[in-house]
mmCIF file of C-alpha atoms in Angstrom:
data_model
loop_
_atom_site.group_PDB
_atom_site.id
_atom_site.type_symbol
_atom_site.label_atom_id
_atom_site.label_comp_id
_atom_site.label_asym_id
_atom_site.label_seq_id
_atom_site.Cartn_x
_atom_site.Cartn_y
_atom_site.Cartn_z
ATOM 1 C CA MET M 1 -44.220 16.529 -31.558
ATOM 2 C CA ASN M 2 -45.539 16.999 -35.088
ATOM 3 C CA THR M 3 -48.689 14.935 -35.727
ATOM 4 C CA MET M 4 -47.296 13.859 -39.098
ATOM 5 C CA ASN M 5 -44.283 12.286 -37.347
ATOM 6 C CA LEU M 6 -46.656 10.146 -35.274
ATOM 7 C CA GLU M 7 -48.745 9.016 -38.241
ATOM 8 C CA PRO M 8 -46.601 5.953 -39.191
ATOM 9 C CA LEU M 9 -46.657 4.745 -35.568
ATOM 10 C CA ILE M 10 -50.425 5.310 -35.271
ATOM 11 C CA ASN M 11 -50.996 3.461 -38.541
ATOM 12 C CA PHE M 12 -48.800 0.561 -37.372
ATOM 13 C CA PHE M 13 -50.828 0.124 -34.173
ATOM 14 C CA PHE M 14 -54.077 0.466 -36.125
ATOM 15 C CA ILE M 15 -53.074 -2.247 -38.601
ATOM 16 C CA PHE M 16 -51.924 -4.799 -36.024
ATOM 17 C CA PHE M 17 -54.289 -4.017 -33.127
ATOM 18 C CA PRO M 18 -56.757 -6.819 -34.120
ATOM 19 C CA ILE M 19 -54.105 -9.347 -33.035
ATOM 20 C CA VAL M 20 -54.076 -8.116 -29.410
ATOM 21 C CA GLY M 21 -57.401 -9.595 -28.283
ATOM 22 C CA TYR M 22 -56.495 -13.025 -29.642
ATOM 23 C CA LEU M 23 -52.914 -13.213 -28.320
ATOM 24 C CA PRO M 24 -53.700 -15.777 -25.568
ATOM 25 C CA GLN M 25 -55.302 -18.071 -28.162
ATOM 26 C CA ILE M 26 -52.448 -17.538 -30.628
ATOM 27 C CA ILE M 27 -49.713 -18.211 -28.061
ATOM 28 C CA THR M 28 -51.365 -21.360 -26.679
ATOM 29 C CA LEU M 29 -52.597 -22.585 -30.097
ATOM 30 C CA GLN M 30 -55.995 -23.087 -28.429
ATOM 31 C CA SER M 31 -58.739 -21.259 -30.304
ATOM 32 C CA VAL M 32 -62.072 -20.721 -28.534
ATOM 33 C CA PHE M 33 -63.444 -18.041 -30.857
ATOM 34 C CA PRO M 34 -66.597 -19.272 -32.658
ATOM 35 C CA PRO M 35 -65.566 -20.497 -36.142
ATOM 36 C CA LEU M 36 -68.766 -19.120 -37.660
ATOM 37 C CA LEU M 37 -67.693 -15.624 -36.594
ATOM 38 C CA SER M 38 -64.158 -16.158 -37.908
ATOM 39 C CA THR M 39 -65.603 -17.188 -41.280
ATOM 40 C CA ILE M 40 -67.886 -14.142 -41.427
ATOM 41 C CA THR M 41 -64.996 -11.864 -40.423
ATOM 42 C CA ILE M 42 -62.742 -13.304 -43.137
ATOM 43 C CA ILE M 43 -65.448 -12.896 -45.802
ATOM 44 C CA ALA M 44 -66.179 -9.322 -44.634
ATOM 45 C CA ASN M 45 -62.524 -8.336 -44.949
ATOM 46 C CA LEU M 46 -62.179 -10.147 -48.264
ATOM 47 C CA LEU M 47 -65.077 -8.067 -49.605
ATOM 48 C CA LYS M 48 -63.449 -4.925 -48.183
ATOM 49 C CA ILE M 49 -60.250 -5.702 -50.115
ATOM 50 C CA PHE M 50 -62.189 -6.009 -53.381
ATOM 51 C CA TYR M 51 -64.079 -2.799 -52.522
ATOM 52 C CA TYR M 52 -60.709 -1.020 -52.703
ATOM 53 C CA LYS M 53 -60.876 -1.554 -56.489
ATOM 54 C CA VAL M 54 -63.569 1.141 -56.797
ATOM 55 C CA ASN M 55 -62.970 3.202 -53.634
ATOM 56 C CA LYS M 56 -59.340 3.912 -52.754
ATOM 57 C CA TYR M 57 -59.931 4.322 -49.011
ATOM 58 C CA GLU M 58 -57.059 4.786 -46.539
ATOM 59 C CA LYS M 59 -54.379 2.103 -47.061
ATOM 60 C CA PRO M 60 -54.026 1.210 -43.342
ATOM 61 C CA ILE M 61 -57.652 -0.042 -43.477
ATOM 62 C CA LEU M 62 -56.697 -2.203 -46.476
ATOM 63 C CA TYR M 63 -53.588 -3.573 -44.739
ATOM 64 C CA GLN M 64 -55.555 -4.257 -41.562
ATOM 65 C CA SER M 65 -57.935 -6.437 -43.589
ATOM 66 C CA PHE M 66 -55.042 -8.718 -44.580
ATOM 67 C CA VAL M 67 -53.957 -8.968 -40.925
ATOM 68 C CA VAL M 68 -57.513 -9.804 -39.815
ATOM 69 C CA ILE M 69 -57.836 -12.518 -42.480
ATOM 70 C CA GLY M 70 -54.546 -14.042 -41.316
ATOM 71 C CA VAL M 71 -55.547 -13.992 -37.630
ATOM 72 C CA HIS M 72 -58.948 -15.569 -38.189
ATOM 73 C CA SER M 73 -57.570 -18.205 -40.569
ATOM 74 C CA PHE M 74 -55.187 -19.130 -37.737
ATOM 75 C CA LEU M 75 -58.075 -19.287 -35.246
ATOM 76 C CA LEU M 76 -60.078 -21.496 -37.599
ATOM 77 C CA TYR M 77 -57.165 -23.875 -38.092
ATOM 78 C CA PHE M 78 -56.586 -24.372 -34.359
ATOM 79 C CA TYR M 79 -60.247 -24.589 -33.339
ATOM 80 C CA ASN M 80 -61.015 -27.988 -31.801
ATOM 81 C CA LYS M 81 -63.760 -27.204 -29.280
ATOM 82 C CA LYS M 82 -67.408 -28.174 -29.428
ATOM 83 C CA LEU M 83 -69.453 -26.119 -31.869
ATOM 84 C CA SER M 84 -72.235 -23.925 -30.561
ATOM 85 C CA TYR M 85 -75.837 -24.977 -31.195
ATOM 86 C CA LEU M 86 -76.201 -22.391 -33.982
ATOM 87 C CA GLU M 87 -72.926 -23.432 -35.631
ATOM 88 C CA GLU M 88 -73.899 -27.099 -35.612
ATOM 89 C CA LYS M 89 -77.139 -26.229 -37.395
ATOM 90 C CA ILE M 90 -75.159 -24.411 -40.106
ATOM 91 C CA PHE M 91 -71.966 -26.446 -40.549
ATOM 92 C CA LYS M 92 -73.699 -29.812 -40.160
ATOM 93 C CA HIS M 93 -76.492 -28.998 -42.580
ATOM 94 C CA LYS M 94 -77.085 -31.921 -44.949
ATOM 95 C CA ASN M 95 -75.476 -30.075 -47.884
ATOM 96 C CA LEU M 96 -72.316 -29.232 -45.914
ATOM 97 C CA ASN M 97 -72.101 -32.164 -43.533
ATOM 98 C CA ARG M 98 -70.389 -34.470 -46.046
ATOM 99 C CA ILE M 99 -67.477 -32.045 -46.480
ATOM 100 C CA TYR M 100 -67.423 -31.358 -42.743
ATOM 101 C CA GLN M 101 -67.245 -35.057 -41.855
ATOM 102 C CA LYS M 102 -64.651 -35.922 -44.510
ATOM 103 C CA TYR M 103 -62.311 -32.924 -44.408
ATOM 104 C CA GLY M 104 -63.065 -31.079 -41.180
ATOM 105 C CA LEU M 105 -64.203 -27.606 -40.199
ATOM 106 C CA PHE M 106 -61.140 -25.677 -41.412
ATOM 107 C CA THR M 107 -61.229 -27.160 -44.923
ATOM 108 C CA LEU M 108 -64.988 -26.607 -45.200
ATOM 109 C CA ASN M 109 -64.582 -22.918 -44.397
ATOM 110 C CA MET M 110 -61.535 -22.503 -46.641
ATOM 111 C CA ILE M 111 -63.456 -24.011 -49.584
ATOM 112 C CA LEU M 112 -66.238 -21.466 -49.054
ATOM 113 C CA ILE M 113 -63.835 -18.536 -48.648
ATOM 114 C CA THR M 114 -61.705 -19.582 -51.648
ATOM 115 C CA PHE M 115 -64.809 -19.916 -53.834
ATOM 116 C CA ILE M 116 -65.873 -16.351 -52.952
ATOM 117 C CA ALA M 117 -62.348 -15.001 -53.540
ATOM 118 C CA LEU M 118 -61.971 -16.722 -56.928
ATOM 119 C CA THR M 119 -65.433 -15.601 -58.057
ATOM 120 C CA LEU M 120 -64.715 -11.963 -57.179
ATOM 121 C CA ASN M 121 -61.272 -12.193 -58.775
ATOM 122 C CA CYS M 122 -62.784 -13.454 -62.040
ATOM 123 C CA LEU M 123 -65.325 -10.625 -62.002
ATOM 124 C CA CYS M 124 -62.429 -8.139 -61.844
ATOM 125 C CA PHE M 125 -61.715 -8.928 -65.502
ATOM 126 C CA ILE M 126 -65.274 -8.192 -66.663
ATOM 127 C CA ASN M 127 -66.046 -4.631 -67.748
ATOM 128 C CA GLY M 128 -68.944 -2.797 -66.134
ATOM 129 C CA MET M 129 -68.759 -4.599 -62.790
ATOM 130 C CA GLU M 130 -68.045 -1.436 -60.765
ATOM 131 C CA ASN M 131 -71.483 -1.461 -59.123
ATOM 132 C CA LEU M 132 -70.852 -4.992 -57.867
ATOM 133 C CA PHE M 133 -67.671 -3.894 -56.108
ATOM 134 C CA ILE M 134 -69.475 -0.918 -54.576
ATOM 135 C CA GLY M 135 -71.903 -3.500 -53.204
ATOM 136 C CA CYS M 136 -68.905 -5.377 -51.752
ATOM 137 C CA GLY M 137 -68.246 -2.361 -49.531
ATOM 138 C CA PHE M 138 -71.788 -2.241 -48.171
ATOM 139 C CA LEU M 139 -71.916 -6.018 -47.669
ATOM 140 C CA SER M 140 -68.548 -5.946 -45.888
ATOM 141 C CA LEU M 141 -69.761 -3.305 -43.423
ATOM 142 C CA THR M 142 -72.981 -5.260 -42.841
ATOM 143 C CA LEU M 143 -71.121 -8.502 -42.091
ATOM 144 C CA GLU M 144 -68.649 -6.745 -39.779
ATOM 145 C CA SER M 145 -71.547 -5.212 -37.866
ATOM 146 C CA LEU M 146 -73.265 -8.603 -37.610
ATOM 147 C CA VAL M 147 -70.309 -10.370 -35.949
ATOM 148 C CA GLY M 148 -71.048 -8.909 -32.519
ATOM 149 C CA VAL M 149 -74.787 -9.467 -32.934
ATOM 150 C CA ILE M 150 -74.264 -13.145 -33.799
ATOM 151 C CA GLN M 151 -71.913 -13.487 -30.811
ATOM 152 C CA ILE M 152 -74.773 -12.291 -28.577
ATOM 153 C CA VAL M 153 -77.162 -14.769 -30.252
ATOM 154 C CA ILE M 154 -74.684 -17.657 -29.792
ATOM 155 C CA ASN M 155 -74.267 -16.798 -26.095
ATOM 156 C CA LYS M 156 -78.013 -16.585 -25.471
ATOM 157 C CA VAL M 157 -78.923 -19.742 -27.438
ATOM 158 C CA ASP M 158 -76.175 -21.798 -25.768
ATOM 159 C CA ASN M 159 -77.166 -20.570 -22.305
ATOM 160 C CA LYS M 160 -80.794 -21.561 -22.934
ATOM 161 C CA LYS M 161 -79.592 -25.137 -23.494
ATOM 162 C CA LEU M 162 -77.904 -25.232 -20.074
ATOM 163 C CA PRO M 163 -79.586 -26.011 -16.729
ATOM 164 C CA ILE M 164 -81.192 -23.029 -14.989
ATOM 165 C CA GLY M 165 -78.669 -20.968 -13.045
ATOM 166 C CA ILE M 166 -75.670 -22.029 -15.138
ATOM 167 C CA LYS M 167 -74.238 -19.500 -17.555
ATOM 168 C CA LYS M 168 -71.480 -20.174 -20.062
ATOM 169 C CA GLN M 169 -69.294 -17.574 -21.778
ATOM 170 C CA ARG M 170 -67.320 -19.004 -24.701
ATOM 171 C CA CYS M 171 -65.046 -15.982 -25.103
ATOM 172 C CA GLY M 172 -63.477 -14.118 -22.196
ATOM 173 C CA LYS M 173 -64.546 -10.548 -21.580
ATOM 174 C CA GLU M 174 -60.960 -9.412 -22.158
ATOM 175 C CA LEU M 175 -61.615 -10.112 -25.855
ATOM 176 C CA PHE M 176 -64.729 -7.923 -25.821
ATOM 177 C CA PHE M 177 -62.778 -5.153 -24.044
ATOM 178 C CA CYS M 178 -60.174 -5.367 -26.817
ATOM 179 C CA TRP M 179 -62.951 -5.133 -29.395
ATOM 180 C CA PHE M 180 -64.313 -2.067 -27.603
ATOM 181 C CA PHE M 181 -60.965 -0.255 -27.363
ATOM 182 C CA GLY M 182 -60.073 -1.307 -30.901
ATOM 183 C CA ASP M 183 -63.343 0.037 -32.325
ATOM 184 C CA LEU M 184 -63.069 3.188 -30.203
ATOM 185 C CA SER M 185 -59.537 3.766 -31.532
ATOM 186 C CA ARG M 186 -60.774 3.095 -35.059
ATOM 187 C CA PHE M 187 -63.568 5.639 -34.544
ATOM 188 C CA VAL M 188 -61.096 8.340 -33.421
ATOM 189 C CA TRP M 189 -58.704 7.419 -36.236
ATOM 190 C CA MET M 190 -61.475 7.654 -38.869
ATOM 191 C CA ILE M 191 -62.715 10.996 -37.533
ATOM 192 C CA TRP M 192 -59.142 12.300 -37.661
ATOM 193 C CA LEU M 193 -58.779 11.204 -41.315
ATOM 194 C CA LYS M 194 -62.325 12.358 -42.206
ATOM 195 C CA SER M 195 -63.313 8.899 -43.436
ATOM 196 C CA PRO M 196 -66.665 8.331 -45.220
ATOM 197 C CA VAL M 197 -69.690 8.733 -42.920
ATOM 198 C CA LEU M 198 -70.900 5.197 -43.682
ATOM 199 C CA LEU M 199 -67.653 3.682 -42.377
ATOM 200 C CA VAL M 200 -67.813 5.820 -39.228
ATOM 201 C CA LEU M 201 -71.460 4.893 -38.519
ATOM 202 C CA SER M 202 -70.593 1.211 -38.894
ATOM 203 C CA VAL M 203 -67.906 1.555 -36.210
ATOM 204 C CA VAL M 204 -70.330 3.408 -33.902
ATOM 205 C CA PHE M 205 -72.783 0.497 -34.219
ATOM 206 C CA GLN M 206 -70.011 -1.998 -33.431
ATOM 207 C CA ILE M 207 -69.032 -0.015 -30.314
ATOM 208 C CA GLY M 208 -72.620 -0.363 -29.095
ATOM 209 C CA ILE M 209 -72.508 -4.136 -29.652
ATOM 210 C CA ASP M 210 -69.143 -4.341 -27.852
ATOM 211 C CA LEU M 211 -70.694 -2.691 -24.787
ATOM 212 C CA ALA M 212 -73.660 -5.075 -24.934
ATOM 213 C CA LEU M 213 -71.259 -8.047 -24.902
ATOM 214 C CA ILE M 214 -69.201 -6.611 -22.042
ATOM 215 C CA PHE M 215 -72.260 -6.028 -19.859
ATOM 216 C CA ASP M 216 -74.106 -9.213 -20.950
ATOM 217 C CA LEU M 217 -77.097 -7.272 -22.268
#
């Protein structure tokens, strides 16, 4: 079969694959994914969308960003578990705690995300801001790469707070396996399309973090 005939199908799976790992949480309306990581993921993909203004990268990557934002907004909305130690330190900081206590976690995060989106949108109308949007691309890749690292930190910090011999895993390993296969597929897809080296290296780093999460390193 001609490779070009398969391209729409491959792109479809690429765009919607991020949903797969979260299906159990979506179906049951019970989110266990750390809200801090959802917020970082949303901001990273928001920055990636604005980066498209100066670098017209492959459109499936752009469309996937919208899907990811939708999925993690859903996870934030349905999160009602106890925050991790690290998340409590951030979300219940004295400058954020008032909003958190009055409006809740979802609204607090949406205010932050909306502020960033509106600020970037306003900057779109100012001439000479191209360098800023190039920076959006680098910052987006950095934040995406940090998600797995922060997940490791959350796991280790939370486990240190537990009695010796007890180990808690907030997210099931099936999610980390989905991350691994998703990033591996993204790596192959980017190599096939000859994507920019920086994007490819970012995915390679994320694959390494996925393996660390799977094997509890």
